[in-house]
JSON list of C-alpha atoms in Angstrom, two decimals:
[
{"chain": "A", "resi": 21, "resn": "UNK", "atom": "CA", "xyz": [-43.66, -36.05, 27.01]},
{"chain": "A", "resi": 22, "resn": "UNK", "atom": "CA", "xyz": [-44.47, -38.82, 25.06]},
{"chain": "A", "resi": 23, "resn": "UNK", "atom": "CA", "xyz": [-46.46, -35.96, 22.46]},
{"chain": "A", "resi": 24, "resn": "UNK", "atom": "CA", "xyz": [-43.50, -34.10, 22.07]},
{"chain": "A", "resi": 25, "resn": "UNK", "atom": "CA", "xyz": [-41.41, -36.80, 21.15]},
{"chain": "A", "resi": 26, "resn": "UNK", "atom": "CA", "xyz": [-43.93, -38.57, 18.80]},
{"chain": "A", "resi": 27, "resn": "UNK", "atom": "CA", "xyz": [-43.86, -35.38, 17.35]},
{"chain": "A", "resi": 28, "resn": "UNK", "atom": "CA", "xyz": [-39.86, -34.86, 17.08]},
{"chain": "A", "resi": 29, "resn": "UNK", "atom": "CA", "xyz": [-39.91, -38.37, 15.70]},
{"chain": "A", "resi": 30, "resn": "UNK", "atom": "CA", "xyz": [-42.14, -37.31, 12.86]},
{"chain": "A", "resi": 31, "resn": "UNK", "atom": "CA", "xyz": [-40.31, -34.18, 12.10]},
{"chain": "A", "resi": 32, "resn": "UNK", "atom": "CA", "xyz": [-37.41, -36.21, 11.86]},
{"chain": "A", "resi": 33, "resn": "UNK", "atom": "CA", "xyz": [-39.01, -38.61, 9.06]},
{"chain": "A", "resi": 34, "resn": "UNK", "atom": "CA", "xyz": [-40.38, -35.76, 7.19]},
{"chain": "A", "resi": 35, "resn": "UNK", "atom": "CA", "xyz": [-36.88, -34.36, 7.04]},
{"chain": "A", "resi": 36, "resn": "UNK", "atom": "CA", "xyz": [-35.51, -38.08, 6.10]},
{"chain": "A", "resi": 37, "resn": "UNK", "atom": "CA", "xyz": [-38.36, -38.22, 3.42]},
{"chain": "A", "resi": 38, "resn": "UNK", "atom": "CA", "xyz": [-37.40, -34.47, 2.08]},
{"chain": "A", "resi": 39, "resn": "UNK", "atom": "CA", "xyz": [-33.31, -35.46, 1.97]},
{"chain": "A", "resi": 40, "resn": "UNK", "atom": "CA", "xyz": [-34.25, -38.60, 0.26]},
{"chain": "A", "resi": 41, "resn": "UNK", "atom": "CA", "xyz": [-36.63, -37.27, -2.32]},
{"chain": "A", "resi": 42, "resn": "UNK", "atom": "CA", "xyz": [-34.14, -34.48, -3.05]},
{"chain": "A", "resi": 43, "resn": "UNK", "atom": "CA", "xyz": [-31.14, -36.32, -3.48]},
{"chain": "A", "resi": 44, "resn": "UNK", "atom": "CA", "xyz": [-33.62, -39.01, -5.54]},
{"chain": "A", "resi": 45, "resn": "UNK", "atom": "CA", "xyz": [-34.82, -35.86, -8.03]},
{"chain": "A", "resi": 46, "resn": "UNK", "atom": "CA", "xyz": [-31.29, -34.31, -8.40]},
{"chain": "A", "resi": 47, "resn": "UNK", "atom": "CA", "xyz": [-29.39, -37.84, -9.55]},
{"chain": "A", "resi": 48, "resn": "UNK", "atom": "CA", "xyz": [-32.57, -38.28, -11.80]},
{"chain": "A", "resi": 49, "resn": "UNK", "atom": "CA", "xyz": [-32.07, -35.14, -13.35]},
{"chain": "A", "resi": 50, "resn": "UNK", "atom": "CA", "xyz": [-28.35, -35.83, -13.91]},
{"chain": "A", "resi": 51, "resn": "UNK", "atom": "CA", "xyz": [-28.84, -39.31, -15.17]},
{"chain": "A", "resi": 52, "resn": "UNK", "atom": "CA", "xyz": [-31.50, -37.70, -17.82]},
{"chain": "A", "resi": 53, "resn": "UNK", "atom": "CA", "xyz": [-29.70, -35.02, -18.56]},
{"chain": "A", "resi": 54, "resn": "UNK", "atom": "CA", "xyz": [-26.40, -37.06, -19.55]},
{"chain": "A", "resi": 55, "resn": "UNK", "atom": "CA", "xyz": [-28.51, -39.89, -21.39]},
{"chain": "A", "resi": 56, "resn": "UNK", "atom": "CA", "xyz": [-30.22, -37.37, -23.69]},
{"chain": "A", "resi": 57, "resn": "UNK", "atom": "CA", "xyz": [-27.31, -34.97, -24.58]},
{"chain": "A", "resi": 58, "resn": "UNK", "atom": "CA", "xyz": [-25.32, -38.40, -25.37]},
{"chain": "A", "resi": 59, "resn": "UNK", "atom": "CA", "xyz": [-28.36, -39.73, -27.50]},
{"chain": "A", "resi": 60, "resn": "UNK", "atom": "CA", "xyz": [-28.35, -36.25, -29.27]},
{"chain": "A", "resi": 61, "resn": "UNK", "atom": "CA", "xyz": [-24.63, -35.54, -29.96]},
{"chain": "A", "resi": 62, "resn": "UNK", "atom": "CA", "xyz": [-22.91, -38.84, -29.29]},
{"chain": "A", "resi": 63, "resn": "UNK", "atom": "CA", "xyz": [-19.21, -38.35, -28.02]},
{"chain": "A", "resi": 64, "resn": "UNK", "atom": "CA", "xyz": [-18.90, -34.89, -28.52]},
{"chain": "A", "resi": 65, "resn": "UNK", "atom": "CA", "xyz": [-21.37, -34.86, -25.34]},
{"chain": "A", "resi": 66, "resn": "UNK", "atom": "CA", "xyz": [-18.64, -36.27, -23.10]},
{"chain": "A", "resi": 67, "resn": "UNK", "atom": "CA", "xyz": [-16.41, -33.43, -23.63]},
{"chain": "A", "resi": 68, "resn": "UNK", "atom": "CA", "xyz": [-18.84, -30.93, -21.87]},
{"chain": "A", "resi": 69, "resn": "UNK", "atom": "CA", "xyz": [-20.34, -33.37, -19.11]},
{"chain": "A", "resi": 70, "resn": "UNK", "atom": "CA", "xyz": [-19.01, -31.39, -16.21]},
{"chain": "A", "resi": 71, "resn": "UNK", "atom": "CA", "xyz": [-20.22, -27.76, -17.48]},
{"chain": "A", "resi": 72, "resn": "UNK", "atom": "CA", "xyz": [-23.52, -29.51, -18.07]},
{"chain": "A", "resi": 73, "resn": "UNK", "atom": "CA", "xyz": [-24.42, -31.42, -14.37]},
{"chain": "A", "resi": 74, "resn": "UNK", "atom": "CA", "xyz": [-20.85, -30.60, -12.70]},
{"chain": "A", "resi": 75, "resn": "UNK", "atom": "CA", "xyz": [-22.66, -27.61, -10.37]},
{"chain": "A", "resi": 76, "resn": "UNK", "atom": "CA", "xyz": [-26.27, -30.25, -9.45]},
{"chain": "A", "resi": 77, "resn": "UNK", "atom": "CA", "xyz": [-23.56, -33.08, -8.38]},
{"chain": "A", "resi": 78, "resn": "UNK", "atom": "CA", "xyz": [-21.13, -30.97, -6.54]},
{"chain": "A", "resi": 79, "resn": "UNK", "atom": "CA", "xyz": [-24.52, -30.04, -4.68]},
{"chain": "A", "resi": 80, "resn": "UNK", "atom": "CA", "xyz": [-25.73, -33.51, -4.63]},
{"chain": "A", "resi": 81, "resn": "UNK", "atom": "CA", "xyz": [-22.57, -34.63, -2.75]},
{"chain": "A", "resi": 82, "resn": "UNK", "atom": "CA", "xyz": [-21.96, -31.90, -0.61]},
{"chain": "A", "resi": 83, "resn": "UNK", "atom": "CA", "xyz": [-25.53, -32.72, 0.82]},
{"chain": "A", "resi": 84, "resn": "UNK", "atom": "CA", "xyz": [-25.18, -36.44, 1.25]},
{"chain": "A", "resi": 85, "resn": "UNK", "atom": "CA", "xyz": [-22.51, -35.45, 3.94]},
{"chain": "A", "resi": 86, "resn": "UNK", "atom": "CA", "xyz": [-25.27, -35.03, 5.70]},
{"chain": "A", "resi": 87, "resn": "UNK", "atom": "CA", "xyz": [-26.37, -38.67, 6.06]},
{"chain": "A", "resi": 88, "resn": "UNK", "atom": "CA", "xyz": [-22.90, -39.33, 7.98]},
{"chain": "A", "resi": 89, "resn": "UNK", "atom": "CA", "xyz": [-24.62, -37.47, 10.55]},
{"chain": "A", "resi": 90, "resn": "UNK", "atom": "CA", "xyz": [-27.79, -38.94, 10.59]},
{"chain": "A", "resi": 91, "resn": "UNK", "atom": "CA", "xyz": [-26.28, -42.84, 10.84]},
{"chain": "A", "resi": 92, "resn": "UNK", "atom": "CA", "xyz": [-24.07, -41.08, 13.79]},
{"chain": "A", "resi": 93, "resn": "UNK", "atom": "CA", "xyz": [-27.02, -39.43, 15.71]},
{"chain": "A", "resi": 94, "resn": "UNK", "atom": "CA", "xyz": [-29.08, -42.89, 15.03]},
{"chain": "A", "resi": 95, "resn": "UNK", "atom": "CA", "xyz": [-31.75, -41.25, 12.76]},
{"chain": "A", "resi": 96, "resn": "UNK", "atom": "CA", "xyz": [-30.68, -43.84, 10.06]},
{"chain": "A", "resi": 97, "resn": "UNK", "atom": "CA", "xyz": [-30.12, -46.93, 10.18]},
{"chain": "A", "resi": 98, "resn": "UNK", "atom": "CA", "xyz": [-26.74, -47.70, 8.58]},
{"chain": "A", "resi": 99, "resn": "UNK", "atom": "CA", "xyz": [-23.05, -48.72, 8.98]},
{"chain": "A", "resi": 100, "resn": "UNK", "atom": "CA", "xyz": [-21.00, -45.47, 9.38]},
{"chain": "A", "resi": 101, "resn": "UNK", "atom": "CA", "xyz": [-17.91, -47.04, 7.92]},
{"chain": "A", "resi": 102, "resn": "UNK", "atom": "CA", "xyz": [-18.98, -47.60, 4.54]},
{"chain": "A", "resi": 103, "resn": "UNK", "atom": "CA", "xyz": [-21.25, -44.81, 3.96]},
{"chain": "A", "resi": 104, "resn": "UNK", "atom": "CA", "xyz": [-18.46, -43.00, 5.41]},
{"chain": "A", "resi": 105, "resn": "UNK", "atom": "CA", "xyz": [-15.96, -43.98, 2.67]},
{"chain": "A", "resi": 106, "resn": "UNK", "atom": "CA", "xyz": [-18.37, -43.71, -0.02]},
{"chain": "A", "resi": 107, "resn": "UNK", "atom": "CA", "xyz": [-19.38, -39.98, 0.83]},
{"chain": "A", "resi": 108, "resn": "UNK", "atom": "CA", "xyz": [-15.89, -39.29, 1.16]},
{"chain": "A", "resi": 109, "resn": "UNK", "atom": "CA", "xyz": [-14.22, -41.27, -1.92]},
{"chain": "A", "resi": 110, "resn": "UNK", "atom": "CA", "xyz": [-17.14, -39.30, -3.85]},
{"chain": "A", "resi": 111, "resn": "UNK", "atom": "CA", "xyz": [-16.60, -35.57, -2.56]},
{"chain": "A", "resi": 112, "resn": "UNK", "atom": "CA", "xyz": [-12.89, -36.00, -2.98]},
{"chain": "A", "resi": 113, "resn": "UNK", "atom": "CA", "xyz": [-12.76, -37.56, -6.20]},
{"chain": "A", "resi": 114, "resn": "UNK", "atom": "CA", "xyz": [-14.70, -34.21, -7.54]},
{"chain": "A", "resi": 115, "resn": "UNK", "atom": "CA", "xyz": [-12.80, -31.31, -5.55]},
{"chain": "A", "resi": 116, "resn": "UNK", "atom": "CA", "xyz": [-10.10, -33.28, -8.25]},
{"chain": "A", "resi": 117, "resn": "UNK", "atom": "CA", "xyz": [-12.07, -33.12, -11.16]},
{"chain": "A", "resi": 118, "resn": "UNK", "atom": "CA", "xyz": [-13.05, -29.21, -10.21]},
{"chain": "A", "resi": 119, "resn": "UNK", "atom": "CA", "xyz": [-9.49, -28.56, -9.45]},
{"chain": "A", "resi": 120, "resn": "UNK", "atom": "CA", "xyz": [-7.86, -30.02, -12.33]},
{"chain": "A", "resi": 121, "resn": "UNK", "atom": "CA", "xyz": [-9.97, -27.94, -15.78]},
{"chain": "A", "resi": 122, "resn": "UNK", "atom": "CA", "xyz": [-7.91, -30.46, -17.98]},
{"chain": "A", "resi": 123, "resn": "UNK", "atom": "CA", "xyz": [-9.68, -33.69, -16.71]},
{"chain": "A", "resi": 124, "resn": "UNK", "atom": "CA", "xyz": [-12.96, -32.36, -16.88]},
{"chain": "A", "resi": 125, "resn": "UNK", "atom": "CA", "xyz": [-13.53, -33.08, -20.42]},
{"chain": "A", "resi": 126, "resn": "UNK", "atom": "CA", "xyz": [-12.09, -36.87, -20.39]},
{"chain": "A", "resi": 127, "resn": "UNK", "atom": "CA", "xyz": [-14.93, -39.31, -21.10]},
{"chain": "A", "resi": 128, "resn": "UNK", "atom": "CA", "xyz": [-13.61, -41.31, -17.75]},
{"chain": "A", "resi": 129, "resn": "UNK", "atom": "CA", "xyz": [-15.61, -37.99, -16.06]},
{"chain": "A", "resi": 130, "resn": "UNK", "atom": "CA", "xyz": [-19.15, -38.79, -17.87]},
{"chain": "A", "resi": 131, "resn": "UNK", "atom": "CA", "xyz": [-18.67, -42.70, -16.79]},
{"chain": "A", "resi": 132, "resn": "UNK", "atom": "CA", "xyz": [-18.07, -41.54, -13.08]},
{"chain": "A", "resi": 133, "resn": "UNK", "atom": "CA", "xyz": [-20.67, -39.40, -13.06]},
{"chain": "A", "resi": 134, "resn": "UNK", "atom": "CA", "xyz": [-23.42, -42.02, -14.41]},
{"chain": "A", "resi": 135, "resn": "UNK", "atom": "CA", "xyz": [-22.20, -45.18, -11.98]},
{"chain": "A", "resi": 136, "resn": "UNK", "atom": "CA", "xyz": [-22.53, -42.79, -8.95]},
{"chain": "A", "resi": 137, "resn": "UNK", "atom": "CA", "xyz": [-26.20, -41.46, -10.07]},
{"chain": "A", "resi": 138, "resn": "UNK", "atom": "CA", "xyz": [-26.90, -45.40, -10.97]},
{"chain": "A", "resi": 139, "resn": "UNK", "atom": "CA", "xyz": [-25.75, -46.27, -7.21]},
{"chain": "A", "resi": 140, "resn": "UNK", "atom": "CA", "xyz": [-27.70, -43.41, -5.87]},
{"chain": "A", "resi": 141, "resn": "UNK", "atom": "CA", "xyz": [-30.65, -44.03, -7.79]},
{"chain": "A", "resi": 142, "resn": "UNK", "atom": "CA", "xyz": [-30.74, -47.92, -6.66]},
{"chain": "A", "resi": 143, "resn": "UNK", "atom": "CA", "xyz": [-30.36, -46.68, -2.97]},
{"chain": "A", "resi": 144, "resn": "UNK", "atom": "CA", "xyz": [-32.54, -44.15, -1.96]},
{"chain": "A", "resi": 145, "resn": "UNK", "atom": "CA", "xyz": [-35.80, -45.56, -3.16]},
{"chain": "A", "resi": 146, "resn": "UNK", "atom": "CA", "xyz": [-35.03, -48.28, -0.99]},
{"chain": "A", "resi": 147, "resn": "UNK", "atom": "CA", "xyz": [-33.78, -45.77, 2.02]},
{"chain": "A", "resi": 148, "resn": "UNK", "atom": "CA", "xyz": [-37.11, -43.87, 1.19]},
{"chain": "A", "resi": 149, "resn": "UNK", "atom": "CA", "xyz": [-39.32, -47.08, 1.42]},
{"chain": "A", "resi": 150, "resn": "UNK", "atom": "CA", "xyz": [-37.56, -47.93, 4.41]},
{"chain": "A", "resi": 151, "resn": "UNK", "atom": "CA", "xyz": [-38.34, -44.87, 6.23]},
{"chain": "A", "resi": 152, "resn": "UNK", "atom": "CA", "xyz": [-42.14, -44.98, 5.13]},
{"chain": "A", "resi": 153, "resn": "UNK", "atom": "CA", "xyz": [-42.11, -48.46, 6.97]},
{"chain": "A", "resi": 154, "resn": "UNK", "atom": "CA", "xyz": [-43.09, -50.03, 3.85]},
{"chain": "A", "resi": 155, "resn": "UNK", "atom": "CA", "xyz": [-39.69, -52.02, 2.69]},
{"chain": "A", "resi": 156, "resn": "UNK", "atom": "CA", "xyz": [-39.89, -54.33, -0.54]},
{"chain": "A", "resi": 157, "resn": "UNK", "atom": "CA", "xyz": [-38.13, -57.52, -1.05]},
{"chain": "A", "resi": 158, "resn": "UNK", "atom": "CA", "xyz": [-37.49, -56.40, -5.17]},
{"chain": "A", "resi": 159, "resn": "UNK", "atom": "CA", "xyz": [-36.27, -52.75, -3.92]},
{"chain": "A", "resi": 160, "resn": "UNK", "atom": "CA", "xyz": [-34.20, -54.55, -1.00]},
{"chain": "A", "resi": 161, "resn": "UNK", "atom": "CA", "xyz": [-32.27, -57.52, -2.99]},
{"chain": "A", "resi": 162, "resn": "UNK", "atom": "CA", "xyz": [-31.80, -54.59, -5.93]},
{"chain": "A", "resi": 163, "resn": "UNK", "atom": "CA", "xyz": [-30.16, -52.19, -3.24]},
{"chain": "A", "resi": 164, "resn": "UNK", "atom": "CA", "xyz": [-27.60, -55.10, -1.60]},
{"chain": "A", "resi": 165, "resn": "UNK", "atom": "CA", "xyz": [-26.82, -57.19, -4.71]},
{"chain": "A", "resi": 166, "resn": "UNK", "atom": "CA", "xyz": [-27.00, -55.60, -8.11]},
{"chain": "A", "resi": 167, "resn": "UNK", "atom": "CA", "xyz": [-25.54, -52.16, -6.06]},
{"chain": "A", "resi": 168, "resn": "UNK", "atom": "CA", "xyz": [-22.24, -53.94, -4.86]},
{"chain": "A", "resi": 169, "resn": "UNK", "atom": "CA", "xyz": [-20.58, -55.22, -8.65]},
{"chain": "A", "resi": 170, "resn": "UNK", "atom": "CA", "xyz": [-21.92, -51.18, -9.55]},
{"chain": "A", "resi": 171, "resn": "UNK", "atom": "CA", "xyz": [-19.87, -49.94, -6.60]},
{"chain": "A", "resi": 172, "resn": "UNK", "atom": "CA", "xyz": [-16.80, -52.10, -7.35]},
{"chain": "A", "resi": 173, "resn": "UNK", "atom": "CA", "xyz": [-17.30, -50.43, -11.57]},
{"chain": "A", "resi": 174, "resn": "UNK", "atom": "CA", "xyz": [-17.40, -47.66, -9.60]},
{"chain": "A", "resi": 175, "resn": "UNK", "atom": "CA", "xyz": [-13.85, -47.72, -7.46]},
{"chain": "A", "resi": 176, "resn": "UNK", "atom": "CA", "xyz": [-12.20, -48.68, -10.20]},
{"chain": "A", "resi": 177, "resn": "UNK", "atom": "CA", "xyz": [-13.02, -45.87, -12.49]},
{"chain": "A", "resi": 178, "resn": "UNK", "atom": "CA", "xyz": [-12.62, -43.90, -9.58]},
{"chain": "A", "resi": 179, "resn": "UNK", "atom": "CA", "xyz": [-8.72, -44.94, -9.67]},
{"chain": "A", "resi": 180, "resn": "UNK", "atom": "CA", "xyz": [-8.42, -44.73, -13.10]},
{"chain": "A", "resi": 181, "resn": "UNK", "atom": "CA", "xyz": [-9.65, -41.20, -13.13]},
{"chain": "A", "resi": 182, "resn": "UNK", "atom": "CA", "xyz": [-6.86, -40.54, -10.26]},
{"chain": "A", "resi": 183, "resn": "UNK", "atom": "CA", "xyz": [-4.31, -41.76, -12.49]},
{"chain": "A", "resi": 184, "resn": "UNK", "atom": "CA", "xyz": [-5.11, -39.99, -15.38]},
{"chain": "A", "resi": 185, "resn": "UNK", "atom": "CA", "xyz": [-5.32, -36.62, -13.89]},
{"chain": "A", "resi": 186, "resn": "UNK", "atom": "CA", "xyz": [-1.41, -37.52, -12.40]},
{"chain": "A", "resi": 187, "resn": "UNK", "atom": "CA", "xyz": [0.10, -35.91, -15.65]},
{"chain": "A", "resi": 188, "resn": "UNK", "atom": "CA", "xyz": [-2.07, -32.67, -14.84]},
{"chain": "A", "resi": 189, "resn": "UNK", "atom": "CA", "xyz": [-1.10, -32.26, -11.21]},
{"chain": "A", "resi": 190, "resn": "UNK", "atom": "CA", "xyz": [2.47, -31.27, -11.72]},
{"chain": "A", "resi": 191, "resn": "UNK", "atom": "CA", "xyz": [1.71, -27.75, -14.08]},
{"chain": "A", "resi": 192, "resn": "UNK", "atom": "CA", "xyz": [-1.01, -26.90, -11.20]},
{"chain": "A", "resi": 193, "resn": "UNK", "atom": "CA", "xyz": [1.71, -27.90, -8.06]},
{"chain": "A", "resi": 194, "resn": "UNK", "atom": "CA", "xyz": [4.43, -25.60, -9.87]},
{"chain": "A", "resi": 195, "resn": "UNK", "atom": "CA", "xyz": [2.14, -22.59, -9.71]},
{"chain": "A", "resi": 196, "resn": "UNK", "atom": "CA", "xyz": [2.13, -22.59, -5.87]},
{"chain": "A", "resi": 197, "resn": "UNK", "atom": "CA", "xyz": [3.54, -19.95, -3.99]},
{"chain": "A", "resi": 198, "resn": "UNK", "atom": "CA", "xyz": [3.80, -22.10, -0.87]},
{"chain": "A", "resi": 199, "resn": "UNK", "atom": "CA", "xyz": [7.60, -22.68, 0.78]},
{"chain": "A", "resi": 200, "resn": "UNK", "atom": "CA", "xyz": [6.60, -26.23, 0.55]},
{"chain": "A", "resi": 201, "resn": "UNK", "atom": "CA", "xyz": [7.11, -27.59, -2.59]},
{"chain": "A", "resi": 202, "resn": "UNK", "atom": "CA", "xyz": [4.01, -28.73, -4.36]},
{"chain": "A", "resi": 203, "resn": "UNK", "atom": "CA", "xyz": [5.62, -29.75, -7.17]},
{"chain": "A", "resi": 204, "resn": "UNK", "atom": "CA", "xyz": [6.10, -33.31, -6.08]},
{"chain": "A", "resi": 205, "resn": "UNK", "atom": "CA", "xyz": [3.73, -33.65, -3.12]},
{"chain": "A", "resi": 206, "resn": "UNK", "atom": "CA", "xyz": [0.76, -33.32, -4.97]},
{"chain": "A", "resi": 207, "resn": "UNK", "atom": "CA", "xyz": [1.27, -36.34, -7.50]},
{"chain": "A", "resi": 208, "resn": "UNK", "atom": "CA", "xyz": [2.53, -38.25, -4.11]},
{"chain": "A", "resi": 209, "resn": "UNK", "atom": "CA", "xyz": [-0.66, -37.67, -2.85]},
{"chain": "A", "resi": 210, "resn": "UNK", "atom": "CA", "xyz": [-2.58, -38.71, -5.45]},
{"chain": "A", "resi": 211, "resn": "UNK", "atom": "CA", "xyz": [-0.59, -42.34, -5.82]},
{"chain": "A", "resi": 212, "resn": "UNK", "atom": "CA", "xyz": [-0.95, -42.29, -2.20]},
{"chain": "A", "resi": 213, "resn": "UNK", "atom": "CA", "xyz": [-4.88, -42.54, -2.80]},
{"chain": "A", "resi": 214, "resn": "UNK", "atom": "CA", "xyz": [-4.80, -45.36, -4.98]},
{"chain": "A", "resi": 215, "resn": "UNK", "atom": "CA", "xyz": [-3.96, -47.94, -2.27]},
{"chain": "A", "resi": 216, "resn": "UNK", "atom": "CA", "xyz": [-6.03, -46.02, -0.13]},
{"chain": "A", "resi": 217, "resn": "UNK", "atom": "CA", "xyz": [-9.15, -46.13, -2.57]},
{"chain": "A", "resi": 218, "resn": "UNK", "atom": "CA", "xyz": [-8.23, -49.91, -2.66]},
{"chain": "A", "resi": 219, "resn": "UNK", "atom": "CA", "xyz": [-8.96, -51.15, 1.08]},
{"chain": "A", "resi": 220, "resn": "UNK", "atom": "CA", "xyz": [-11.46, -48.37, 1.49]},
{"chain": "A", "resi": 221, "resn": "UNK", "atom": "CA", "xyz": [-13.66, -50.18, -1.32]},
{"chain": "A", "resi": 222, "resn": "UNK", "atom": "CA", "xyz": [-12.49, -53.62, -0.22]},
{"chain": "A", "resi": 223, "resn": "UNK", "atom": "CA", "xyz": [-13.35, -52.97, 3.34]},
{"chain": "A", "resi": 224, "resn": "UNK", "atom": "CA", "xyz": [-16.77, -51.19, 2.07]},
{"chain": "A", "resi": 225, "resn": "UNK", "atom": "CA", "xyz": [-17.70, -54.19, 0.02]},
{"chain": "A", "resi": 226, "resn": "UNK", "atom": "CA", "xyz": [-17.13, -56.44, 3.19]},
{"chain": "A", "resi": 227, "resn": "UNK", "atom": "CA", "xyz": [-19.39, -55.10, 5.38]},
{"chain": "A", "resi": 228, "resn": "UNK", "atom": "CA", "xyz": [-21.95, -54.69, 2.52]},
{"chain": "A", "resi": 229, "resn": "UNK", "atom": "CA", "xyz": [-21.63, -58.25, 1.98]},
{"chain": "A", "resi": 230, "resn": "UNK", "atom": "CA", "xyz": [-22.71, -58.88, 5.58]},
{"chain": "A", "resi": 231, "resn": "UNK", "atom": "CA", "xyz": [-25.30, -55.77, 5.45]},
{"chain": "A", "resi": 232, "resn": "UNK", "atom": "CA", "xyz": [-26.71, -57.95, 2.46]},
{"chain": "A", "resi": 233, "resn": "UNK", "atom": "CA", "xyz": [-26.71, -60.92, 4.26]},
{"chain": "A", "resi": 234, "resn": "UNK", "atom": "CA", "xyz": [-28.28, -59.61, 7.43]},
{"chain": "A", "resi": 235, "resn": "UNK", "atom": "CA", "xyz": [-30.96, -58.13, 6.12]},
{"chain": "A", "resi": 236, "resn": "UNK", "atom": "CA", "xyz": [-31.93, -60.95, 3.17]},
{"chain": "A", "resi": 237, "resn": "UNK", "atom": "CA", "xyz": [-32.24, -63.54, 6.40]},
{"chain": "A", "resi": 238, "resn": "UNK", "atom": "CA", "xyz": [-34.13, -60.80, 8.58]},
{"chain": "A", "resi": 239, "resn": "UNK", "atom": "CA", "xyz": [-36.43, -60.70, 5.32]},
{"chain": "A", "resi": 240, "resn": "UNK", "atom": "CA", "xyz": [-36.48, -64.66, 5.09]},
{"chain": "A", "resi": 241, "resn": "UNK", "atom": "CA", "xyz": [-37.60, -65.07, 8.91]},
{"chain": "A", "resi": 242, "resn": "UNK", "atom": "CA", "xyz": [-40.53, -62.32, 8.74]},
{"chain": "A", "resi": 243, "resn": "UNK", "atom": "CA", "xyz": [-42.27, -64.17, 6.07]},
{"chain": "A", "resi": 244, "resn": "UNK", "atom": "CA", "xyz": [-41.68, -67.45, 7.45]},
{"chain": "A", "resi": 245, "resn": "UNK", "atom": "CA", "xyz": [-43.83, -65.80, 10.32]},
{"chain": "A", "resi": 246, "resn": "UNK", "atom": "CA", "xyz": [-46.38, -64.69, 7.71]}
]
């Protein structure tokens, strides 16, 4: 019995590892990606960001909906709440952008896409190092205090993005064939978000604040033991 579960609870590391390393390559490769093609053409590179990464982050998101499931089954160690909002704010903010064509090329696109990979970049070496057992203070106070002003950048581009693609929503709503008229309940919905996207971010960088705080004291009190 206790084999078989040593075993399981390596399998489920390995897996942990792979989703880590994954996600880790695939935000690299966007980051790169976006950093040279700006270096090489300047502005004009913002125009094409999405047809450039758009198809790597969609895939990049859809597979950090995973982790939801992992803090929920107790495989990671995490607060659901936030991670919950974040996945979610993320993968809804870009079934927007791949709805609406016209907001694709804005350059408020591009900065979205390069605070999210420098958020995901910050956090999963430190989830990785975590799961190897092998946590580092420098990796730790990185992931809880230089992440949380990032994520804030982050929320409120997120908005900003939101209302921007409002004067595109309308031309897409009137196309519907549904009974229910689109035409207005689409723009509702998206000035509906904005509060929304507020306390989700406020709440998020809340319990961060405390996620910071619990585990910079844990840290203190293990080398005091040292």
């Amino acid at each position: 019995m206790s084999t078989s579960y040593s075993l399981q609870s390596q399998s489920v590391i390995i897996g942990l590892r792979k989703h880590y390393n994954e996600q880790f390559c695939g935000h690299t490769w966007i980051l790169a990606n976006n950093i040279a093609r700006f270096l090489t053409f300047g502005q004009d590179a913002l125009a094409d960001t999405f047809y450039s990464v758009g198809f790597v982050m969609s895939l990049c998101q859809l597979l950090s909906i995973l982790e939801l499931f992992h803090i929920a089954d107790g495989i990671e160690k995490a607060r659901l709440l936030p991670r919950f909002v974040q996945v979610m704010e993320k993968n809804l903010l870009l079934i927007l952008v791949i709805m609406l064509e016209e907001i694709q090329s804005k350059p408020v696109v591009y900065v979205q896409f390069f605070l999210w990979n420098i958020l995901d970049l910050l956090r999963y070496p430190h989830e990785l190092l975590c799961v190897m057992q092998t946590p580092t203070i420098t990796m730790m106070w990185t992931r809880y205090t230089l992440w949380i002003p990032l994520y804030i950048l982050s929320a409120i581009n997120e908005g900003v993005t939101i209302y921007q693609a409002l004067p595109y929503t309308e031309p897409v709503a009137s196309h519907s064939s549904s009974p229910v008229s689109t035409h207005t309940l689409l723009p509702s919905v998206l000035m509906s978000c904005l509060p929304i996207l507020v306390l989700g971010a406020s709440v998020t960088v809340w319990q961060l604040l405390k996620e910071r705080q619990h585990h910079l004291e844990k840290w203190n009190k293990k080398m005091k033991r040292k």
